[in-house]
Coordinates of C-alpha atoms in Angstrom, one line a residue:
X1 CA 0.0 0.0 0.0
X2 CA 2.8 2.5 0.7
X3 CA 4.1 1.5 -2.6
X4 CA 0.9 2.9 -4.2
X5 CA 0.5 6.2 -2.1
X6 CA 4.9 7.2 -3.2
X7 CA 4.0 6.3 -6.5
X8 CA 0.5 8.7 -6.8
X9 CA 2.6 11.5 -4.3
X10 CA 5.2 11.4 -7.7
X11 CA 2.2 11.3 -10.5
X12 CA 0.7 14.4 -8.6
X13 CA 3.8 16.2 -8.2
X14 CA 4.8 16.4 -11.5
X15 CA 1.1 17.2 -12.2
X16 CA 1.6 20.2 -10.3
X17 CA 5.0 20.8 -11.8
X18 CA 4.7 20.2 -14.7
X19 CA 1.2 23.1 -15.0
X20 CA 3.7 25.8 -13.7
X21 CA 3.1 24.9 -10.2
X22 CA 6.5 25.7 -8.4
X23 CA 5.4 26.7 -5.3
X24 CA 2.8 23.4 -5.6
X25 CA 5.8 21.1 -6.4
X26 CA 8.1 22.8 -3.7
X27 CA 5.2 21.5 -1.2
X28 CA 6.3 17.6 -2.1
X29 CA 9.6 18.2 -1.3
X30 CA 11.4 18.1 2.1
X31 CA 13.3 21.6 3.1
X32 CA 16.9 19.6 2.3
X33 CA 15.8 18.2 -0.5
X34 CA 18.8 17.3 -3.2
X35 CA 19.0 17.3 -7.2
X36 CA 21.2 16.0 -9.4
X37 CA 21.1 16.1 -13.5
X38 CA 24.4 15.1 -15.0
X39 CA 24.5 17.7 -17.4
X40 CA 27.5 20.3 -18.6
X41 CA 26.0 23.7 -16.7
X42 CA 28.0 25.9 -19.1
X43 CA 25.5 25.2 -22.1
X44 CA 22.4 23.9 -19.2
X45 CA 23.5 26.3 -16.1
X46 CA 20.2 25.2 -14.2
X47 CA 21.0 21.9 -14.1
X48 CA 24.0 20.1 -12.3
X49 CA 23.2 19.7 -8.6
X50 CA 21.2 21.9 -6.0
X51 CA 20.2 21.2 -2.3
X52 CA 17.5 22.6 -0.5
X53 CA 14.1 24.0 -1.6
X54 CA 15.4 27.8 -2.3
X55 CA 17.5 26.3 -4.6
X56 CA 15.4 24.3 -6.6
X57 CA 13.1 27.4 -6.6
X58 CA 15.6 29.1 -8.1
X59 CA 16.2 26.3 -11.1
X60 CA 12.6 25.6 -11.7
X61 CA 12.1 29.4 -12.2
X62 CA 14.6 29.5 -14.8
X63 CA 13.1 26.8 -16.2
X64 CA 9.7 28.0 -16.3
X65 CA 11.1 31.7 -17.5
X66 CA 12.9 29.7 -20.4
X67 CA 9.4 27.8 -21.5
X68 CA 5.7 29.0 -22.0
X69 CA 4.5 25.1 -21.9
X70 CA 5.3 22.1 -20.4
X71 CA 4.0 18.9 -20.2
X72 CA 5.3 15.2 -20.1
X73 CA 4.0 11.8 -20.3
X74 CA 5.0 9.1 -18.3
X75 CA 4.8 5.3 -19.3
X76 CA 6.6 4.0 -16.6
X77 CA 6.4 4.5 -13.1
X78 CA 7.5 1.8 -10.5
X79 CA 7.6 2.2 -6.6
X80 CA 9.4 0.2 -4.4
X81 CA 9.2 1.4 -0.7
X82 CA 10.2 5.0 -0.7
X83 CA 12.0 5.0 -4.0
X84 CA 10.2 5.7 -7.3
X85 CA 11.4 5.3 -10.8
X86 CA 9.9 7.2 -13.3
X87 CA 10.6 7.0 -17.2
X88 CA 8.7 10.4 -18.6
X89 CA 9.1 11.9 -21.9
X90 CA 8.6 15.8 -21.3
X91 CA 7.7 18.6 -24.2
X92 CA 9.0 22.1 -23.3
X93 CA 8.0 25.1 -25.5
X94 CA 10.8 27.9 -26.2
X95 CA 9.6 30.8 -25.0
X96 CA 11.5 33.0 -27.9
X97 CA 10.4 31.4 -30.5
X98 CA 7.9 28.7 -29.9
X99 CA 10.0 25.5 -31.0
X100 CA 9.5 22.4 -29.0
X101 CA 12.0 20.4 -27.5
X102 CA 11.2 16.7 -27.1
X103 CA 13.6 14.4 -24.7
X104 CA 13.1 11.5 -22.5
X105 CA 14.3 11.8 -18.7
X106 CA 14.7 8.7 -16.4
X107 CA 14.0 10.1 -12.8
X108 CA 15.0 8.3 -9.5
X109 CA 13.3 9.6 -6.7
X110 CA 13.8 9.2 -2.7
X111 CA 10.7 9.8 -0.3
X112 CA 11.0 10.5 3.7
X113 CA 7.7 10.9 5.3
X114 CA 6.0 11.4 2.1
X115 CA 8.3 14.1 1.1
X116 CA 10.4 13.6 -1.7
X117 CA 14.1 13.9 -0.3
X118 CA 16.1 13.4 -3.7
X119 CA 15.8 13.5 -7.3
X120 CA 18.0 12.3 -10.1
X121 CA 17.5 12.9 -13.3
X122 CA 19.7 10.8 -16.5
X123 CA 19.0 12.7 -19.5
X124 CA 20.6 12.1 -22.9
X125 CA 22.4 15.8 -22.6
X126 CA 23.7 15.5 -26.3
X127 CA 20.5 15.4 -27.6
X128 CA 18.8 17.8 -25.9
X129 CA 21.9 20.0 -25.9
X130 CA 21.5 19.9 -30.0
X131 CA 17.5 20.9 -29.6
X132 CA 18.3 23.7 -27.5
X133 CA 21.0 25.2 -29.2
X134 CA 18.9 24.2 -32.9
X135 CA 22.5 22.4 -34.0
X136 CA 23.9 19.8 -35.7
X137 CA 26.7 18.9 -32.6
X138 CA 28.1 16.1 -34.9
X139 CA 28.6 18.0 -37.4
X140 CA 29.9 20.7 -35.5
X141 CA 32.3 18.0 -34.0
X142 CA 33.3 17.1 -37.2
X143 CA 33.9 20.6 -38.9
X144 CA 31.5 20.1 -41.4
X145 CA 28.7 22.3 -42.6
X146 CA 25.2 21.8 -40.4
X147 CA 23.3 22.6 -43.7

C-alpha cells in the first residue's frame, strides 16, 4: 500500500510541476531536498546539482522563465518502498520562439515521510543539448557544414 501512495505522491507532483506549479511542487519536497542532473552547466547552467528547496526554486524558475509550456508523459512508473522510478518523456516550448524540445528523462526519486528527499534525473544531454542550441553537434564536431 505504501508502494501505491509514493507512487501517486510522484504522479501528482509532476502534475503540479509540470502546470507551472512551483510553489505546488516545492510543497512535495522536504526543506533539504537534493538534485542531481548530470549535465554540462556551461550550455544547461540550471541543471547540475542543487540542495534545498530555495534552490530548486531558483532552477525551476529558470526553467519556467525559459518555457511557455510544459508537459510530459510518463509510461513507466515503478515504486518500491520509498524509491520511485519514473521514465517520462517531457515537451518544453521555447519561450522565444515557440519550437518544442522533445527528450526523454529517467527520474530516480527518494521519499522520507511522504516528502520527496532526492531527485535524479539521467538525460541524454547531447540530444537535448542539439535541440536547444537548434544544432547539428556532430557535425559541428566534425567541422562540417550543419546545412
Amino acid at each position: 500500500m505504501g508502494e501505491d501512495l509514493n507512487r501517486q505522491r510522484i504522479l501528482n507532483f509532476l502534475d503540479v510541476y509540470y502546470a507551472g506549479g512551483i510553489e505546488g511542487a516545492l510543497e512535495h519536497c522536504s526543506d533539504d531536498v537534493a538534485f542531481l542532473a548530470n549535465a554540462p552547466i556551461d550550455i544547461l547552467p540550471h541543471m547540475g546539482q542543487h540542495r534545498g528547496k530555495p534552490a530548486l526554486r531558483q532552477m525551476w524558475t529558470t526553467i519556467h522563465e525559459r518555457y511557455s509550456e510544459m508537459r510530459y508523459e510518463a509510461p513507466i512508473v515503478v515504486a518500491q518502498g520509498d524509491r520511485v522510478a519514473a521514465q517520462l518523456r517531457v515537451f518544453f516550448r521555447k519561450r522565444h520562439n515557440r519550437r518544442v524540445v522533445q527528450f526523454d528523462v529517467a527520474v530516480f526519486y527518494t521519499l522520507r515521510d511522504g516528502k520527496i528527499i532526492e531527485i535524479r534525473e539521467i538525460i541524454d544531454t547531447y540530444d537535448l543539448i542539439q535541440q536547444v542550441l537548434e544544432r547539428d553537434l556532430a557535425a559541428a564536431l566534425l567541422g562540417q557544414n550543419a546545412e
